[in-house]
mmCIF file of C-alpha atoms in Angstrom:
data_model
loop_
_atom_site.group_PDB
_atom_site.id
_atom_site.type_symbol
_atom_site.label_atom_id
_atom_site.label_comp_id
_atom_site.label_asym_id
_atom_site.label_seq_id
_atom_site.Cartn_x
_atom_site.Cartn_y
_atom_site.Cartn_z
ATOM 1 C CA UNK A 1 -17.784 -39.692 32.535
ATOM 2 C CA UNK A 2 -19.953 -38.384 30.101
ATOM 3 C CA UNK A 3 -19.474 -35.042 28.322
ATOM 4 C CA UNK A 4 -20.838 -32.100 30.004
ATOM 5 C CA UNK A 5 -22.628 -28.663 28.370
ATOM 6 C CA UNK A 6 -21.827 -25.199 29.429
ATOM 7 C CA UNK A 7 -22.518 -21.824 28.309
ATOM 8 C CA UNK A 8 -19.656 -18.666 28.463
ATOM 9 C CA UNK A 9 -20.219 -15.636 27.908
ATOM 10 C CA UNK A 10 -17.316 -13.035 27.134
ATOM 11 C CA UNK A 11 -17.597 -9.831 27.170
ATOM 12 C CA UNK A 12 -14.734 -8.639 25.352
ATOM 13 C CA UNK A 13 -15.816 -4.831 25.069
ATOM 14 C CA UNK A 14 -18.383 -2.655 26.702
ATOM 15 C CA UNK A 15 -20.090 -1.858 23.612
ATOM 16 C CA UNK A 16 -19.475 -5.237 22.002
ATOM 17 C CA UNK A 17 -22.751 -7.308 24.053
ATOM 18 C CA UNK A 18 -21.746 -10.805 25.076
ATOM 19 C CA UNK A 19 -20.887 -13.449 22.647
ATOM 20 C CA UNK A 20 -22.282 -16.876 23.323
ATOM 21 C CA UNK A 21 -20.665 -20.224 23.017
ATOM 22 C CA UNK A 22 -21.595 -23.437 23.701
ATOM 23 C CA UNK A 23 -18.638 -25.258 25.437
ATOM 24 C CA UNK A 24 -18.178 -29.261 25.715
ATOM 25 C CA UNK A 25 -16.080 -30.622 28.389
ATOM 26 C CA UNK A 26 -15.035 -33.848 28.943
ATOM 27 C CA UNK A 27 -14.621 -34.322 32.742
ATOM 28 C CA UNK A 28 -15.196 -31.889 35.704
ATOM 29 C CA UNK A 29 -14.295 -28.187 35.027
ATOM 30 C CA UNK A 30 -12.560 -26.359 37.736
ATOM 31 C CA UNK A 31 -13.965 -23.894 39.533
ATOM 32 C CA UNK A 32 -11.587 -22.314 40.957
ATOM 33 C CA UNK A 33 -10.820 -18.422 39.474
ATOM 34 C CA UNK A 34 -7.113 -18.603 40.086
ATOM 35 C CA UNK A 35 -7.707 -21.335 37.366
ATOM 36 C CA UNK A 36 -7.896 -18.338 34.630
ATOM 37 C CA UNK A 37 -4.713 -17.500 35.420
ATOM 38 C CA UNK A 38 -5.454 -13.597 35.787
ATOM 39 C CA UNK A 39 -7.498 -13.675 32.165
ATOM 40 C CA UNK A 40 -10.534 -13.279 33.430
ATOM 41 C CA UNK A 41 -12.934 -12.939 36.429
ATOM 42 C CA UNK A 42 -14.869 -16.246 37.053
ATOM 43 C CA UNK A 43 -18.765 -15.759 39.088
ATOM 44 C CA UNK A 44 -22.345 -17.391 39.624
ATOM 45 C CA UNK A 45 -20.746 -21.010 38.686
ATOM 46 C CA UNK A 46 -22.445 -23.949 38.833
ATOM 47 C CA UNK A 47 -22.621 -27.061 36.907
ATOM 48 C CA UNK A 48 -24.581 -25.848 33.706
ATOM 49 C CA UNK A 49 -23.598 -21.687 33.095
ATOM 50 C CA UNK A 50 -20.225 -19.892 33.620
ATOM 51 C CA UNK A 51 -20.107 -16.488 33.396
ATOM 52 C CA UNK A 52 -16.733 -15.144 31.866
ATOM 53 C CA UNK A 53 -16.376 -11.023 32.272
ATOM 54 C CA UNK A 54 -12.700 -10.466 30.405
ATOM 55 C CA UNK A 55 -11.576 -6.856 32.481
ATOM 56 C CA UNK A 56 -11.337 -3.886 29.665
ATOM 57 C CA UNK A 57 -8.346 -2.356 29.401
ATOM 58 C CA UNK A 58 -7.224 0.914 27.610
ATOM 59 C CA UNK A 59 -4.646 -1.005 25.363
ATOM 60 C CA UNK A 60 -6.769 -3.187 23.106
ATOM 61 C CA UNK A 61 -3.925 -5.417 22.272
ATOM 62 C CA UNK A 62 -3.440 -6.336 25.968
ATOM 63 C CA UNK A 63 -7.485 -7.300 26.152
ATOM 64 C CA UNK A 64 -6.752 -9.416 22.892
ATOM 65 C CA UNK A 65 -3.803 -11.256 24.704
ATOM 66 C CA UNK A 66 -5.834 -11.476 27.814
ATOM 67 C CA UNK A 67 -8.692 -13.160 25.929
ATOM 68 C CA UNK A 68 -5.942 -15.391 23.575
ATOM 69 C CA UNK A 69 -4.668 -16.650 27.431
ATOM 70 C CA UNK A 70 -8.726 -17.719 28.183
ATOM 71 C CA UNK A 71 -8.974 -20.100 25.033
ATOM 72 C CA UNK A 72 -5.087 -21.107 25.915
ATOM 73 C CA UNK A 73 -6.642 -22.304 29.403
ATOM 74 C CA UNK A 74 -9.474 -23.584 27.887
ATOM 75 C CA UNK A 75 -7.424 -25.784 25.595
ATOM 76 C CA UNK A 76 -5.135 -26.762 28.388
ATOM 77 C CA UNK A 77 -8.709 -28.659 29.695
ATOM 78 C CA UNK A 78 -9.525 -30.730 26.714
ATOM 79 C CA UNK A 79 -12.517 -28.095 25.988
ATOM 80 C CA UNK A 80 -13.564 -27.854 22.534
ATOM 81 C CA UNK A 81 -15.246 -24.731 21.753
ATOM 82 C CA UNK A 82 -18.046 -24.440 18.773
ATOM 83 C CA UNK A 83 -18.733 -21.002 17.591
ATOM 84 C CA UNK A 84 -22.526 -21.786 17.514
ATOM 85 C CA UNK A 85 -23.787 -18.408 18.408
ATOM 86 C CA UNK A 86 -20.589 -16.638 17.045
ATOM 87 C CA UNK A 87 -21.071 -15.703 13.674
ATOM 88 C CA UNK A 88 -19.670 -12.281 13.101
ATOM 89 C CA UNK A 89 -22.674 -9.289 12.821
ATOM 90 C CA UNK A 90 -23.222 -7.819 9.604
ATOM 91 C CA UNK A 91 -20.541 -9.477 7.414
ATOM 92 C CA UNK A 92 -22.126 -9.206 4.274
ATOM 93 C CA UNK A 93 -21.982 -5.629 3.802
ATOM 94 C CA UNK A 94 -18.565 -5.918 3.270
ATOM 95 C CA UNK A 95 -17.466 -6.265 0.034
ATOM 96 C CA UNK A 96 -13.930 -7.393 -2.178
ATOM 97 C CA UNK A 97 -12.284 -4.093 -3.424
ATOM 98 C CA UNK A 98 -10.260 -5.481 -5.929
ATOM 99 C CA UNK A 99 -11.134 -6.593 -9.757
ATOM 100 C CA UNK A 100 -9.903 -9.477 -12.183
ATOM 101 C CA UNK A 101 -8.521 -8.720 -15.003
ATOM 102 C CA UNK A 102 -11.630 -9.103 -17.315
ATOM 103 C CA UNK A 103 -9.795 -11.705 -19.678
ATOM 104 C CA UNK A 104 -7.709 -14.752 -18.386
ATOM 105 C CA UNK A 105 -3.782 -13.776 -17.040
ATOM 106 C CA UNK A 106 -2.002 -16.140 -15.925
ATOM 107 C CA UNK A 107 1.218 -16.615 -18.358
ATOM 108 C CA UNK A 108 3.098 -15.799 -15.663
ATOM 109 C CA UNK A 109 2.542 -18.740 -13.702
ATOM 110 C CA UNK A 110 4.394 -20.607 -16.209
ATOM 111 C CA UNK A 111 7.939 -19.032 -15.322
ATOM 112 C CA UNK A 112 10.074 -20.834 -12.723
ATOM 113 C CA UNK A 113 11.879 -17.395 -11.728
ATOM 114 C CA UNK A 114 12.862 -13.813 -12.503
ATOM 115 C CA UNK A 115 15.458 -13.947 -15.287
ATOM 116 C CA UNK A 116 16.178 -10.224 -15.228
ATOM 117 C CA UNK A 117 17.479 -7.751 -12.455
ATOM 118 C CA UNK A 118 14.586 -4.709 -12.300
ATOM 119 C CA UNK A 119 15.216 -0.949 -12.097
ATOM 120 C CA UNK A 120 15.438 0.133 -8.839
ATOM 121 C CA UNK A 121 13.976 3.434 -7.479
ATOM 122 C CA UNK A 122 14.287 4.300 -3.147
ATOM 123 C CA UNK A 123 11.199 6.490 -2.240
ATOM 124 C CA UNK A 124 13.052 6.952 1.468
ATOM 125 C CA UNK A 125 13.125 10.357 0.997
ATOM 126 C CA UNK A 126 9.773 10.704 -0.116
ATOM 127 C CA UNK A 127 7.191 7.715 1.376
ATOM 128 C CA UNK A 128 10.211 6.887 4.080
ATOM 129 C CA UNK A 129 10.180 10.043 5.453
ATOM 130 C CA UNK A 130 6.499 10.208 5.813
ATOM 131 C CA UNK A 131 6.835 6.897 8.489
ATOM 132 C CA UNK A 132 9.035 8.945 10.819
ATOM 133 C CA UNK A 133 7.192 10.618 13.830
ATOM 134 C CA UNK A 134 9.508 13.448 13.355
ATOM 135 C CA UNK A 135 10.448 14.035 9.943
ATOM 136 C CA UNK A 136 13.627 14.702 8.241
ATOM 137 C CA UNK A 137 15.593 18.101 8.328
ATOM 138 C CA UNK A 138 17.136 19.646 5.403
ATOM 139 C CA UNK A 139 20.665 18.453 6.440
ATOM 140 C CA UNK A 140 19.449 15.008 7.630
ATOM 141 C CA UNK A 141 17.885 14.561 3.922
ATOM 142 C CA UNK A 142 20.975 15.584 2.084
ATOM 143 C CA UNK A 143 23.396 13.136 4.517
ATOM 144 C CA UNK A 144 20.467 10.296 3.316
ATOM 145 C CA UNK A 145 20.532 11.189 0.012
ATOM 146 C CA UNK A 146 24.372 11.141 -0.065
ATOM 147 C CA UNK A 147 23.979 7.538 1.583
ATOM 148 C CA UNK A 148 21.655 6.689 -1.079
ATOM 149 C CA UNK A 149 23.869 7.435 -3.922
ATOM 150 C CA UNK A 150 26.715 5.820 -2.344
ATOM 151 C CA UNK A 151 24.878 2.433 -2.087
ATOM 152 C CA UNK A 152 24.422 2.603 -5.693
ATOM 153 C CA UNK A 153 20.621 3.786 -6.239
ATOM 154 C CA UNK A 154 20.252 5.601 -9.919
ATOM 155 C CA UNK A 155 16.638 6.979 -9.524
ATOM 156 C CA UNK A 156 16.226 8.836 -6.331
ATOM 157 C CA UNK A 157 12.485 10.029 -5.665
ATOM 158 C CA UNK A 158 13.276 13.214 -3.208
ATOM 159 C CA UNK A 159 9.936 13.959 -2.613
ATOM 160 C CA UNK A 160 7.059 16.979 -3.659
ATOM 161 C CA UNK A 161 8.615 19.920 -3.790
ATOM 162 C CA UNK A 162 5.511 22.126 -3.933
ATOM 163 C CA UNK A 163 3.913 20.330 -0.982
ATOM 164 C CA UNK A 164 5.909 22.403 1.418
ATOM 165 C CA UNK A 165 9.149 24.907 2.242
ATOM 166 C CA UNK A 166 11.344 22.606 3.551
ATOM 167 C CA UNK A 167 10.392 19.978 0.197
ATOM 168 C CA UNK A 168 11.035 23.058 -2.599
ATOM 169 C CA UNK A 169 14.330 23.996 -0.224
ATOM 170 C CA UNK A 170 15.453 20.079 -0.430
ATOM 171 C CA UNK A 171 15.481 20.427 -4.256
ATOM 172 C CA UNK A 172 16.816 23.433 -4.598
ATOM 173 C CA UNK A 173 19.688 22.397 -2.515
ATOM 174 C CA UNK A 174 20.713 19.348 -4.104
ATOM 175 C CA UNK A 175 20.884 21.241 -7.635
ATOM 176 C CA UNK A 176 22.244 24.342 -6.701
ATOM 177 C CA UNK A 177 25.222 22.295 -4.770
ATOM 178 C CA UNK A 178 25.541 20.075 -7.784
ATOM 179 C CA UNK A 179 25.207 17.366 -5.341
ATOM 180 C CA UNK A 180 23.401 14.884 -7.907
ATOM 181 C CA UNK A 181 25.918 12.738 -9.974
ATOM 182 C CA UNK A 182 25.448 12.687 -13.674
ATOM 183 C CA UNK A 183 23.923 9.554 -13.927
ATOM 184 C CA UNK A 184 21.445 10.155 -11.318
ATOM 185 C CA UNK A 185 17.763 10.853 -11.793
ATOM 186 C CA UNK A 186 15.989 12.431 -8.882
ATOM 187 C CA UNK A 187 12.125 11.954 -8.734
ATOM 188 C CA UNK A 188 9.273 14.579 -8.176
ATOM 189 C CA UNK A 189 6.234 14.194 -7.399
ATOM 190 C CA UNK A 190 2.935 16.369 -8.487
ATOM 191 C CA UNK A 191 -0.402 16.077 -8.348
ATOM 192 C CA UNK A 192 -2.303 16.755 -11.621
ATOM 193 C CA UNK A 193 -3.028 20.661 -10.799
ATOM 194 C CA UNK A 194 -1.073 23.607 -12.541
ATOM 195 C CA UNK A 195 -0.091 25.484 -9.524
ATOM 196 C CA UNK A 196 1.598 22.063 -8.679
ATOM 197 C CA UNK A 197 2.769 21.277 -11.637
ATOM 198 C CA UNK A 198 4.302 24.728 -12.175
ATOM 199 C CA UNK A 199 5.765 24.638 -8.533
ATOM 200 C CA UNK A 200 7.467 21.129 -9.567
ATOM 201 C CA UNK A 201 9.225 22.539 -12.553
ATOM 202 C CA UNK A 202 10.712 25.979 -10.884
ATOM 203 C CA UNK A 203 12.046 23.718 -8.296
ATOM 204 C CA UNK A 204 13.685 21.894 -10.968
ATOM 205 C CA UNK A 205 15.105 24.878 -12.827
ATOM 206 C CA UNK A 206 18.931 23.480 -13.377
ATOM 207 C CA UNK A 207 18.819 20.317 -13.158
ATOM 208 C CA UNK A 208 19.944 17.839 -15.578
ATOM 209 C CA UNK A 209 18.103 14.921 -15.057
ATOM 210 C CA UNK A 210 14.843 14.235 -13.457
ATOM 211 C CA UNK A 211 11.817 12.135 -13.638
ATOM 212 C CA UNK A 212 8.239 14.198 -13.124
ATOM 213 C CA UNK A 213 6.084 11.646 -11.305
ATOM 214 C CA UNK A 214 2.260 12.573 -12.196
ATOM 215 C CA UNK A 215 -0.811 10.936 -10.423
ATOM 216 C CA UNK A 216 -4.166 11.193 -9.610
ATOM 217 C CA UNK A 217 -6.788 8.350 -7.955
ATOM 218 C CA UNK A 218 -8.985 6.097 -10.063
ATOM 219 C CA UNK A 219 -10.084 3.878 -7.207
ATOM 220 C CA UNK A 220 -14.231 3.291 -7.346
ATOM 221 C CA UNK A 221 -13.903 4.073 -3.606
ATOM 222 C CA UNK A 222 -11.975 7.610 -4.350
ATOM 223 C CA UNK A 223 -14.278 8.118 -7.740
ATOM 224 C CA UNK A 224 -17.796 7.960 -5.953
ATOM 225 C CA UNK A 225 -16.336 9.032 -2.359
ATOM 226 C CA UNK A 226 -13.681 11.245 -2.025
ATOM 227 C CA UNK A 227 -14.370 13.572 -5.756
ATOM 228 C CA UNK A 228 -17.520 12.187 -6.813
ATOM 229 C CA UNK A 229 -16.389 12.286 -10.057
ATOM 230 C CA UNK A 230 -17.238 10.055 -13.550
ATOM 231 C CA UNK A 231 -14.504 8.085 -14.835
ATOM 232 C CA UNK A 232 -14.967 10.529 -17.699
ATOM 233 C CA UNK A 233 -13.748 13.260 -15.280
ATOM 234 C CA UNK A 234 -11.261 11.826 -13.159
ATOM 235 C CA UNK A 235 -9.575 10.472 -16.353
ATOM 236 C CA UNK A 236 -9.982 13.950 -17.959
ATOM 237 C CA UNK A 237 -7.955 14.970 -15.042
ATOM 238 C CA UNK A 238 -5.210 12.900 -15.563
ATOM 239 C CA UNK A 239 -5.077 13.844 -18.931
ATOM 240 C CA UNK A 240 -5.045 17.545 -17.989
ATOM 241 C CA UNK A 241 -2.498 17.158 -15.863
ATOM 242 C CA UNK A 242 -0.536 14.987 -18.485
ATOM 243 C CA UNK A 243 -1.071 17.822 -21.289
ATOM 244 C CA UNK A 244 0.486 20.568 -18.696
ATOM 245 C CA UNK A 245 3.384 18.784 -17.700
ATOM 246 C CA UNK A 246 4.146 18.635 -21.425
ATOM 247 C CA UNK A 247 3.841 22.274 -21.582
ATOM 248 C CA UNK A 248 6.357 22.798 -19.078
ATOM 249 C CA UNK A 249 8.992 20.422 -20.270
ATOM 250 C CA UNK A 250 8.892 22.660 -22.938
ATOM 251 C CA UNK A 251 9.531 25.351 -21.417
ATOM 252 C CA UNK A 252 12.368 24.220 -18.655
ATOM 253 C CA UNK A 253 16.073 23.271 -19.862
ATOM 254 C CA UNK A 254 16.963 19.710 -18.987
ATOM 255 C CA UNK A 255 16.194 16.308 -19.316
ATOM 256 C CA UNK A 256 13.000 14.881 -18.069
ATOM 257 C CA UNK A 257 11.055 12.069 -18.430
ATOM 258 C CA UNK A 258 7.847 11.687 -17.427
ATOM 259 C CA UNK A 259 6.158 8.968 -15.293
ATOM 260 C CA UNK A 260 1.882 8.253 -14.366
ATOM 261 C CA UNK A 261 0.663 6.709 -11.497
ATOM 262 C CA UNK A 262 -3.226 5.506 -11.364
ATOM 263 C CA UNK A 263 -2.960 6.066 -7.472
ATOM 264 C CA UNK A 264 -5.462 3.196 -6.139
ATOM 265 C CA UNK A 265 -4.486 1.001 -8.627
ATOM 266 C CA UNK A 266 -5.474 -1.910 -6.793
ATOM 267 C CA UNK A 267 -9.254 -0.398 -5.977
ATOM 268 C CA UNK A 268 -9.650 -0.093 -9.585
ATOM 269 C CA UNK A 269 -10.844 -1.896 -12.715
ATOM 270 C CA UNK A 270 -7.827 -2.805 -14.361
ATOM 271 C CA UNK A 271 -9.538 -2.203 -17.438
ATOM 272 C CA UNK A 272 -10.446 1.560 -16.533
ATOM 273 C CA UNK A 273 -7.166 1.897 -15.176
ATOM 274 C CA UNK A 274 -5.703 0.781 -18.630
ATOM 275 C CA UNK A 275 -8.370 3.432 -20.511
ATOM 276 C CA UNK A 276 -6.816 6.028 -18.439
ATOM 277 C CA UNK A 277 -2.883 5.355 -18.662
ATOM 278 C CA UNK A 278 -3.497 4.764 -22.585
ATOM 279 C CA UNK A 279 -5.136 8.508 -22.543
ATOM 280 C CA UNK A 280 -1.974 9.580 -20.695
ATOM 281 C CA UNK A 281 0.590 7.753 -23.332
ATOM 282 C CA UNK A 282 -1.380 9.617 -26.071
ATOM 283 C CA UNK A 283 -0.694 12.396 -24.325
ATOM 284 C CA UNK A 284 3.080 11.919 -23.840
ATOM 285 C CA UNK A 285 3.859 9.304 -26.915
ATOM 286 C CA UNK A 286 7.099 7.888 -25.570
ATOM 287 C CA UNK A 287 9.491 6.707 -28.202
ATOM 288 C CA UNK A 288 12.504 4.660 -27.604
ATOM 289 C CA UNK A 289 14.524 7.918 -26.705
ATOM 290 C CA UNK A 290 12.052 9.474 -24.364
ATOM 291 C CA UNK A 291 10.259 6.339 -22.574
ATOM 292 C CA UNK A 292 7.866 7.129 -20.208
ATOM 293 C CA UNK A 293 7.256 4.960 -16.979
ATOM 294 C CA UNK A 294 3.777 3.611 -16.089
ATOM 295 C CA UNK A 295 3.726 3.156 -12.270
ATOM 296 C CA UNK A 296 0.688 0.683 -10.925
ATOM 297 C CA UNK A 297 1.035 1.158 -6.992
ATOM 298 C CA UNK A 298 -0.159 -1.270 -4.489
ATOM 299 C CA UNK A 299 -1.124 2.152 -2.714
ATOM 300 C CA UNK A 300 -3.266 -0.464 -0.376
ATOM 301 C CA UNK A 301 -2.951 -4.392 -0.447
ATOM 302 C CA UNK A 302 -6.047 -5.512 -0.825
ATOM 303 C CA UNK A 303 -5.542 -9.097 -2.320
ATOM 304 C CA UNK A 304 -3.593 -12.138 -1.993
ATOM 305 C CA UNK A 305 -0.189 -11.446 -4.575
ATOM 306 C CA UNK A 306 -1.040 -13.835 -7.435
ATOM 307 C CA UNK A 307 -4.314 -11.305 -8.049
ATOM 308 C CA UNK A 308 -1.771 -8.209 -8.420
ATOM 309 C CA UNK A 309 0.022 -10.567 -10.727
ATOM 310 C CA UNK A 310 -2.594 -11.334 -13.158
ATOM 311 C CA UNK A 311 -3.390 -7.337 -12.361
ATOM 312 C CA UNK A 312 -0.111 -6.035 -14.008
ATOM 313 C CA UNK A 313 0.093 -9.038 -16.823
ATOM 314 C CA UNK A 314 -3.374 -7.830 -18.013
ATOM 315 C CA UNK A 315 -1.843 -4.495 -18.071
ATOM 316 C CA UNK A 316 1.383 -5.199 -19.925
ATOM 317 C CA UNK A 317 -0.459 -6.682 -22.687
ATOM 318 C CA UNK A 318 -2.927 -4.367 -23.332
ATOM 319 C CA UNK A 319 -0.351 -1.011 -22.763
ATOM 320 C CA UNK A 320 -0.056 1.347 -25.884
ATOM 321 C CA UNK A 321 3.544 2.181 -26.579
ATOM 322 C CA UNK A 322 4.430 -1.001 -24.282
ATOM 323 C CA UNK A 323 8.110 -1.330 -26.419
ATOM 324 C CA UNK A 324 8.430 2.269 -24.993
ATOM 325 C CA UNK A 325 6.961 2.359 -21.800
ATOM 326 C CA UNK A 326 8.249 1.216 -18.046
ATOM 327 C CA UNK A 327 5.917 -0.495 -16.455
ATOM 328 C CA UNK A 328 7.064 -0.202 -12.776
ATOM 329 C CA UNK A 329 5.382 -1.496 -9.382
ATOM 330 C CA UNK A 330 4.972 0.545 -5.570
ATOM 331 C CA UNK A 331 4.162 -2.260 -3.248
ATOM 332 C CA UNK A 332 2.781 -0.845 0.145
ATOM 333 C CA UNK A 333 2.952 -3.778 2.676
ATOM 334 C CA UNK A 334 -0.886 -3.623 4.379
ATOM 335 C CA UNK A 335 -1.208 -7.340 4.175
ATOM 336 C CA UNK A 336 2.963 -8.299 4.551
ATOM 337 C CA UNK A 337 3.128 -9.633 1.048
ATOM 338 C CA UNK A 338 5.072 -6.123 -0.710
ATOM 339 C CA UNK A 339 7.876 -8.640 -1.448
ATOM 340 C CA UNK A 340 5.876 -11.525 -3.028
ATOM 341 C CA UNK A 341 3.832 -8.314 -4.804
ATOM 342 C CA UNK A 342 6.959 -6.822 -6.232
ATOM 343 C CA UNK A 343 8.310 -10.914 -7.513
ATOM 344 C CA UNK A 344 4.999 -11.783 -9.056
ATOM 345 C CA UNK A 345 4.669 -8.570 -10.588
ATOM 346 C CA UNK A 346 8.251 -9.444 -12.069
ATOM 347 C CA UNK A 347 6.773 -12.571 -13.438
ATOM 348 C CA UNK A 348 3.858 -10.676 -14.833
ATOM 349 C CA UNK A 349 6.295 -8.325 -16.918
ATOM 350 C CA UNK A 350 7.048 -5.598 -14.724
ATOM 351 C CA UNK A 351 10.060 -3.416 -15.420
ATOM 352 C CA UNK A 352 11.069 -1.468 -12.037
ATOM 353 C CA UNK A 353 10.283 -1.406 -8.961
ATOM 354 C CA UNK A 354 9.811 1.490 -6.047
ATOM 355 C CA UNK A 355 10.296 0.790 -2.513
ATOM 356 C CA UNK A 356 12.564 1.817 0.683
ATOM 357 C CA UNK A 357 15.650 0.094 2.680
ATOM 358 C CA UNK A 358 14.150 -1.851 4.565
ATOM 359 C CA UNK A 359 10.926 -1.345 4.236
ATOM 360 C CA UNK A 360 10.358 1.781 6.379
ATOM 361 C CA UNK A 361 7.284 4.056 4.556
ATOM 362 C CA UNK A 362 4.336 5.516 5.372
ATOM 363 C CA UNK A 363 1.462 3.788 6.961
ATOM 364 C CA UNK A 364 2.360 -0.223 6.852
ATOM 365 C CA UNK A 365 5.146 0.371 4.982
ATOM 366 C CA UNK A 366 6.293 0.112 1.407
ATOM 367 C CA UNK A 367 8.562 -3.025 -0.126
ATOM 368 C CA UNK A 368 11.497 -4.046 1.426
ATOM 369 C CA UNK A 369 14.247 -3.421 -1.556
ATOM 370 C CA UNK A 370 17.065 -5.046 1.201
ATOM 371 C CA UNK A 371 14.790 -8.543 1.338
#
């Protein structure tokens, strides 16, 4: 029998219009409904249209496994389906959001595997807590932390103690019960504003070892968007906030090193990003006794993992102070690839890594440091 033409149309969303496409079917098609097994409503048949009305449901995942059952059933017939008519409505305006390197880097695709263990940091207490519906109490942070020391973890990010009460209290806690070993480093995060900054360094008052996390966004979409800001000014920001951290170090017994993050990393030209962490180093000038740690965050995946790669090798070669500075990687997991991130980056010259047990952090979660 020769191949016969038909036309469905589904309707996968009230607002969505019908999509058309052309069917081919070799053979007669049932007509029966029951024949959709429950996917879909089947009326008006006859030999040359079929009209396909999906039901809408609240859920959209169980309309998307309702419609995957249709082209199941479909496929069961020997119907081959050509997207003629299909072609997805205004695709062009989007746009990649991620840059190349503007020179060539891709040494590290020359290395079989990572010859050297990486510095571990667990952000549980900071981007882990921020994945639970209900957050962490005061007590139920201090049994984790205690957990977290005990599996052997040496830099501990805690959180941002002037973001709120129970964040400055957590702090305070842990140093006033002399609860963090001597070889620990708890983390802090600040944004690059005094009042923060100041906040962040009361909270540390007696504590002998810390690491003061600085960052501010240098993503185009953050730049022209959210501040509408120059890179002149957003970098003049980081620097700011760079030059009063100093000041307070100064000021505030213990030891502290400092570390910058260019949040966005990956929605920014690597070679801004580099103009801006240089102006930070000149800032800081680490030395081999006071290193500082340069922290290039997948903050949102938004390539496939070799691009990150040649991302952080262009970086590591073109670093100020590189003999003296950490270079250390935040996978988030948007597209599933934080582990493959956080190897390649390895392979790229990476130092350290952030990430959670598990991989439980906020939004799609950060790296899996277990895996």
């Amino acid at each position: 029998m020769g191949v016969r033409q038909y036309e469905i149309y589904a309707i996968t969303h009230p607002r969505a219009g019908a999509v058309k496409i052309s069917v081919a079917s070799h053979g007669q098609l049932p007509l029966q409904s029951g024949a959709l097994m429950d996917a879909a409503e089947v009326y008006n048949v006859n030999y040359t249209q079929i009209r396909v009305v999906t039901r809408v449901f609240r859920s959209s995942l169980v309309l998307k496994r309702r419609v995957f059952l249709l082209s199941l059933w479909l496929h069961k017939l020997n119907i081959i389906i050509f997207k003629e008519d299909a072609k997805m409505k205004n695709v062009e305006k989007y746009q990649r959001g991620y840059f190349m390197p503007p020179v060539k880097s891709m040494k590290w695709t020359e290395k079989e595997y990572i010859d050297h263990a990486p510095m571990w940091c667990s952000v549980d207490l900071r981007d882990g807590n921020q994945a639970l519906i209900i957050p962490m109490s005061l007590e139920e942070k201090l049994e984790f932390f205690e957990h977290l020391v005990k599996i052997g973890f040496k830099e501990i990010e805690i959180g941002f103690p002037a973001a709120s009460e129970t964040e400055y209290e957590f702090c305070r806690t842990l140093i006033e019960r002399n609860m963090i070993p001597d070889d620990v480093r708890i983390q802090v995060l600040t944004q690059s504003r005094e009042h923060i900054i100041k906040k962040t360094f009361e909270a540390l008052t007696g504590c002998k070892n810390a690491v003061v996390h600085l960052y501010n966004s240098t993503s185009v979409a953050q730049r022209e968007q959210v501040f509408r800001k120059s890179k002149e000014e957003i970098k003049e920001i980081a620097v700011s906030g760079a030059k009063i951290c100093e000041e307070y170090r100064q000021k505030t017994p213990g030891n502290f090193i400092f570390e910058y993050s260019p949040e966005s990393f990956t929605g920014t030209e690597p070679e801004y990003a580099l103009e801006v962490c240089n102006a930070v180093l000149d800032v800081w000038k680490p030395t081999a006794d006071n290193k500082v740690i340069i922290n290039l965050p997948v903050t949102v995946e938004m390539s496939m993992p070799h691009v990150y790669a040649s991302q952080i090798e262009y970086m590591c070669d073109n670093m100020k102070y590189r003999e003296n500075v950490i270079v250390s990687l935040h996978p988030h997991n948007d597209r599933g690839c934080a582990v493959a991130d956080s190897e390649l980056g390895l392979l790229a010259g990476a130092d350290r890594i952030e990430g959670t047990c598990f991989g439980n952090g906020e939004r799609t979660g950060n790296v899996d440091i277990v895996t």
